[in-house]
Short mmCIF file of C-alpha atoms in Angstrom, two decimals:
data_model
loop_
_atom_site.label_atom_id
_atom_site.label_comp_id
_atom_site.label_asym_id
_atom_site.label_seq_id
_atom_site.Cartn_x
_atom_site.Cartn_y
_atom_site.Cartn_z
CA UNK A 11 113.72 70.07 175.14
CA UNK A 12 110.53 68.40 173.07
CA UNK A 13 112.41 69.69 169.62
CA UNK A 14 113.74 66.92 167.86
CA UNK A 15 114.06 68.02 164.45
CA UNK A 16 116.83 71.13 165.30
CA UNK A 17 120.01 72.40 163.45
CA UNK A 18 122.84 72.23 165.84
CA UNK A 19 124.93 75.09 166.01
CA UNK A 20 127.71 74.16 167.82
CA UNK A 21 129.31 74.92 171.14
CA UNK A 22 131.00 78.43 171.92
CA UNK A 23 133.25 80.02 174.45
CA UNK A 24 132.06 81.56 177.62
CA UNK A 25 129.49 81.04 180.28
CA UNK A 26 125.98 80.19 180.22
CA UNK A 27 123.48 82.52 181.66
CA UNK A 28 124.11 81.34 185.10
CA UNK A 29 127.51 81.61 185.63
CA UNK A 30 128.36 83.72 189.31
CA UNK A 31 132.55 83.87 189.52
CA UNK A 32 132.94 83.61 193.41
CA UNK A 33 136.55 84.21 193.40
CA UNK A 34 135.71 87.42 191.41
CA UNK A 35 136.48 90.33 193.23
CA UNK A 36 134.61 93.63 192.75
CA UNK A 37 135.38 97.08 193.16
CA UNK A 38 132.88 99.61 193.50
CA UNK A 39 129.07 99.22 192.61
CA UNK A 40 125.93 101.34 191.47
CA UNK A 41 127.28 103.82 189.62
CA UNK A 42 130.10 102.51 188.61
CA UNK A 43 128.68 99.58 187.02
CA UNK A 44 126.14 102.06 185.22
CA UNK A 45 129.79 104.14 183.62
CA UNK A 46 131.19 101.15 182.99
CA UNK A 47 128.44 99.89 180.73
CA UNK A 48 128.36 103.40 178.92
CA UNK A 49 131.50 102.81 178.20
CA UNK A 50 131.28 99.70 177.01
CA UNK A 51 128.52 100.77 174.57
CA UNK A 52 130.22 103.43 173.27
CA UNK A 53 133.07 101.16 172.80
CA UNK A 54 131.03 99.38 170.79
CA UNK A 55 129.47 102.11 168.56
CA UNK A 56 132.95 103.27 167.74
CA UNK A 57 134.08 100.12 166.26
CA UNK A 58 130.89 98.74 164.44
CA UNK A 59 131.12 98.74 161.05
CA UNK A 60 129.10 101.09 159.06
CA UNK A 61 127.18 97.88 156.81
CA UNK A 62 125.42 99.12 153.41
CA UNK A 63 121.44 99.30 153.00
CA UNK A 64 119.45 96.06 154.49
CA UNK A 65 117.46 94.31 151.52
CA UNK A 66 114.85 91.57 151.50
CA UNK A 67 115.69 87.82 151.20
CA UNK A 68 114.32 88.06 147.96
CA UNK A 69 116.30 91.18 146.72
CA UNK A 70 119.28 88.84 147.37
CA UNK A 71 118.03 86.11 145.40
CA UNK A 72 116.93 87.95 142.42
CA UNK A 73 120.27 89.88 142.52
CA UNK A 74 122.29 88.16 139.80
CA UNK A 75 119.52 85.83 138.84
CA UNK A 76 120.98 85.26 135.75
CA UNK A 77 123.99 83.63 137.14
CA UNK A 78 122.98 80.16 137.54
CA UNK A 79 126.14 79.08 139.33
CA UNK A 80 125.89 82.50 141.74
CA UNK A 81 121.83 81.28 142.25
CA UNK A 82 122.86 77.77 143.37
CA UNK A 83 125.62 78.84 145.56
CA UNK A 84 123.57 81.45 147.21
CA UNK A 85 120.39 78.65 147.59
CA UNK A 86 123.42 76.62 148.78
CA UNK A 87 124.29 79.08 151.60
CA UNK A 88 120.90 79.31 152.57
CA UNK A 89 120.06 76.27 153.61
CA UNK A 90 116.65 74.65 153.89
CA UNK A 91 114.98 78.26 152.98
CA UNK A 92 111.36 78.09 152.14
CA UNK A 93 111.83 79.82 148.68
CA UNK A 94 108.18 79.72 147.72
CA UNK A 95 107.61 81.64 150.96
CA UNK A 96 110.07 84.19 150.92
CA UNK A 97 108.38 87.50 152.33
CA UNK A 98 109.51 90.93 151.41
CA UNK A 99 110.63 91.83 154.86
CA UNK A 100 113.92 93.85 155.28
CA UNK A 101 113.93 92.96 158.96
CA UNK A 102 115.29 89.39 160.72
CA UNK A 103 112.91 87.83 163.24
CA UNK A 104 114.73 85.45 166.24
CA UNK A 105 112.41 83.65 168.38
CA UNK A 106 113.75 82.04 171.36
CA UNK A 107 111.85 78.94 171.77
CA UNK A 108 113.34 77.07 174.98
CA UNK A 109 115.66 77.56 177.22
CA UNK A 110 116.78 75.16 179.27
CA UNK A 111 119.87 73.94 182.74
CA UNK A 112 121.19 70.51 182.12
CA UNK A 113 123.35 69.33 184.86
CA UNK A 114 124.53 65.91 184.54
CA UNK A 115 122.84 63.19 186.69
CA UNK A 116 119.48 65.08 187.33
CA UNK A 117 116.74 66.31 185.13
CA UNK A 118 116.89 69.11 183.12
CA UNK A 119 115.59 72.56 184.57
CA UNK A 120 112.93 73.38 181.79
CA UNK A 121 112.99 77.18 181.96
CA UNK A 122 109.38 78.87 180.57
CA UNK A 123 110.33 81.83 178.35
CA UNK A 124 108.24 85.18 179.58
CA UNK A 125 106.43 87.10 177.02
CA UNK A 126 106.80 90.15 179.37
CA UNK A 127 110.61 89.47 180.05
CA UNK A 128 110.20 89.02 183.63
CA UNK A 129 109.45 85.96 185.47
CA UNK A 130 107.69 86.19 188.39
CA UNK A 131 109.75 85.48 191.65
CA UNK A 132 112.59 83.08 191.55
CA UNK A 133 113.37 81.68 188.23
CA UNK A 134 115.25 78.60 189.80
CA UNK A 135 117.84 77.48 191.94
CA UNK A 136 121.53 75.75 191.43
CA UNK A 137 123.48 73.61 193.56
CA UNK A 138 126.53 75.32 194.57
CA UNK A 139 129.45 73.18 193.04
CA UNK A 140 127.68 71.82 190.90
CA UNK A 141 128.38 71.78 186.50
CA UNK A 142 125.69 72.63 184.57
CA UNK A 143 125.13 73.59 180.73
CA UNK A 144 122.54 76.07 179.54
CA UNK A 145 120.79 75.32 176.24
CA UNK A 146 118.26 77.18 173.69
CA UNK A 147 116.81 76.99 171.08
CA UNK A 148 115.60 79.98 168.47
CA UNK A 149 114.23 80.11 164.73
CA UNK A 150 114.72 82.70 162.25
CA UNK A 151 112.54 84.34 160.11
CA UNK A 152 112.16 86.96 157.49
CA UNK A 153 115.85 87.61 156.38
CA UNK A 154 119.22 86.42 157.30
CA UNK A 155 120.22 87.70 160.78
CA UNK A 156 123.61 88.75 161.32
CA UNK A 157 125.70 88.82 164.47
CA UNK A 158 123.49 87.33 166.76
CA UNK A 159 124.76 87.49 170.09
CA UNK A 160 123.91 86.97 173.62
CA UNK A 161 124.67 89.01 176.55
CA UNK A 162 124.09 88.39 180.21
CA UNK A 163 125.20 90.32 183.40
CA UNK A 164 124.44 88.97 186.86
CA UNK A 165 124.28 91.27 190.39
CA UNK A 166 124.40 90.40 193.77
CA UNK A 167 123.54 92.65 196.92
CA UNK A 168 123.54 95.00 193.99
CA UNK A 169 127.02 94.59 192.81
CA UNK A 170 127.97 93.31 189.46
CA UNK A 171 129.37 89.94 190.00
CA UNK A 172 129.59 89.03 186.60
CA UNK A 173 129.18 90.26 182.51
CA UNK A 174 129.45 87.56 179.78
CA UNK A 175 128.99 88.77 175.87
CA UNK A 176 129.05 85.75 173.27
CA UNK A 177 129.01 85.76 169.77
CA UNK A 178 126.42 83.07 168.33
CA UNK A 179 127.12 84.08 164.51
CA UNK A 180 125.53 84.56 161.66
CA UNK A 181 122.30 82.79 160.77
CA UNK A 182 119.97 82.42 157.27
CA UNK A 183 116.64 81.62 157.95
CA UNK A 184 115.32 77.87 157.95
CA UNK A 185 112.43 75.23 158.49
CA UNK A 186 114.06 74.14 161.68
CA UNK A 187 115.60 75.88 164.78
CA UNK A 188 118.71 76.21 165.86
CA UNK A 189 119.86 74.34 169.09
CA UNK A 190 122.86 76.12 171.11
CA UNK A 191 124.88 74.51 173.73
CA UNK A 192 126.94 76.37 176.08
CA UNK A 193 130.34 74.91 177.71
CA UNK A 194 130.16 73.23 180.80
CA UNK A 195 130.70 75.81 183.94
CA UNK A 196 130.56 74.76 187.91
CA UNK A 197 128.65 76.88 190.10
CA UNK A 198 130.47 78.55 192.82
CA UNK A 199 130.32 76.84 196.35
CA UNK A 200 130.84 78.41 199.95
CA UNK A 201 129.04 80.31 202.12
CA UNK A 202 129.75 83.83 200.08
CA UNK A 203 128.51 81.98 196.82
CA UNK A 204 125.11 81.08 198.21
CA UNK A 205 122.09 83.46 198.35
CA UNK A 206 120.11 84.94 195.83
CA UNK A 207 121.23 87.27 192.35
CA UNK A 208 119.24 89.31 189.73
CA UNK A 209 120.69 88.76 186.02
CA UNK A 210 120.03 90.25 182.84
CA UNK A 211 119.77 88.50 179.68
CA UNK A 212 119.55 89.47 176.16
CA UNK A 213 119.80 88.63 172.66
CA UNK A 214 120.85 91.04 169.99
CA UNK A 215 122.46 91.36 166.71
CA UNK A 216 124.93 93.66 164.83
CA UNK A 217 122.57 97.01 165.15
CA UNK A 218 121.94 96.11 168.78
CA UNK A 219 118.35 95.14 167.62
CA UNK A 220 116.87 93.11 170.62
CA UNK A 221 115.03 89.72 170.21
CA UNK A 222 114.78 88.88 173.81
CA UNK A 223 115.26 90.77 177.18
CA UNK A 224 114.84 88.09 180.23
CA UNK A 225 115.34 90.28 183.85
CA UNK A 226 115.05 87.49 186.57
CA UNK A 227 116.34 86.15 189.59
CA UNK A 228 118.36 82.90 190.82
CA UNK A 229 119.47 81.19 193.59
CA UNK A 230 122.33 79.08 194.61
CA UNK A 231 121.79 76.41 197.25
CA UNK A 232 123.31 73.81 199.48
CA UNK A 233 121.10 71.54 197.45
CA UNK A 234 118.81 71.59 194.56
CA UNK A 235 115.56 72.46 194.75
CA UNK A 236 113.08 69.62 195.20
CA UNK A 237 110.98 68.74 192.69
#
């Protein structure tokens, strides 16, 4: 990934941004997916947790100040902080730096990351059957960002094929990014697997406050792609 000096987060549950179930079966389309996502949202608003006022990075630190043992935990916590550059920004920044497919035996798929959101044409191309792992990497700035999560949905022929939501946690920010590693998934094989899909990625946090919105499209082959 050309980042060598990154903070490993560790690997969660679920599927990387690539992942197409082909033994997934689908009812309905369109519309339906468009309800079901409503619903899902308002799911969502129903159950968040109503958090007190945001406050600065260095509101937090100068709460208590006079605690010595409550200062060092709470320096502790957060990690390699630059203290001496500690801005007064309520607001968390995430930048996703890389993203990138490792499949085993082949090298990696280096993915550019848009500024717009949108690459142009076809993003890249998977071997069908074939296991794979999708990495990133991301810094944060400013405050301490909380719930980080990322979401991806996938269509094909303009049915939803597939809707992964993980939960990346909780993150202070530091000198050096983060590095995420998703769990090994094999891509679909068969004749109904292979073709072409439009996917949706983002990453938000707890107020649904969105650091990165990637709308592209993918391909699943007999074979991958030459070089």
């Amino acid at each position: 990934m050309g980042v060598e000096e990154t903070k490993e987060v560790g690997e969660n549950s679920g599927t990387a941004a690539v992942e197409v179930k082909a033994d997934e079966r689908v009812d309905g389309g369109g519309e339906n997916d468009t309800d079901d996502e409503a619903r899902e949202e308002e799911d969502e608003e129903g159950s968040k947790l109503q958090l007190g006022p945001r406050i600065s990075l260095k509101q937090h630190l100068e709460k208590d100040k006079d605690d010595e043992s409550l200062r060092r935990w709470k320096e502790k916590l957060l990690g390699s902080v630059d203290f001496d550059h500690i801005g007064e920004s309520f607001e968390p920044e995430v930048k996703i730096l890389s993203l990138a497919i490792i499949s085993p035996g082949r090298p990696n798929i280096i993915l550019p990351v848009p500024e717009n959101g949108n690459p142009n044409g076809l993003w890249f191309t998977l071997k069908e059957g074939s296991s794979y792992r999708l990495k990133f990497t991301f810094k944060v700035s400013n405050n301490i960002v909380s719930g980080l999560k990322y979401v991806n949905t996938v269509w094909k022929s303009g049915l939803k094929v597939d809707s992964t939501k993980e939960m990346l946690g909780t993150f202070s920010p530091e000198l050096e990014p983060y590095t995420h590693m998703m769990h090994e998934e094999t891509t679909p094989s068969g004749i109904l697997a292979r073709g072409s899909y439009s996917a949706r990625s983002k990453f938000l946090d707890d107020d649904d406050k969105c650091y990165l919105e990637i709308n592209y499209t993918f391909a699943i082959q007999k074979d991958w792609a030459s070089s």
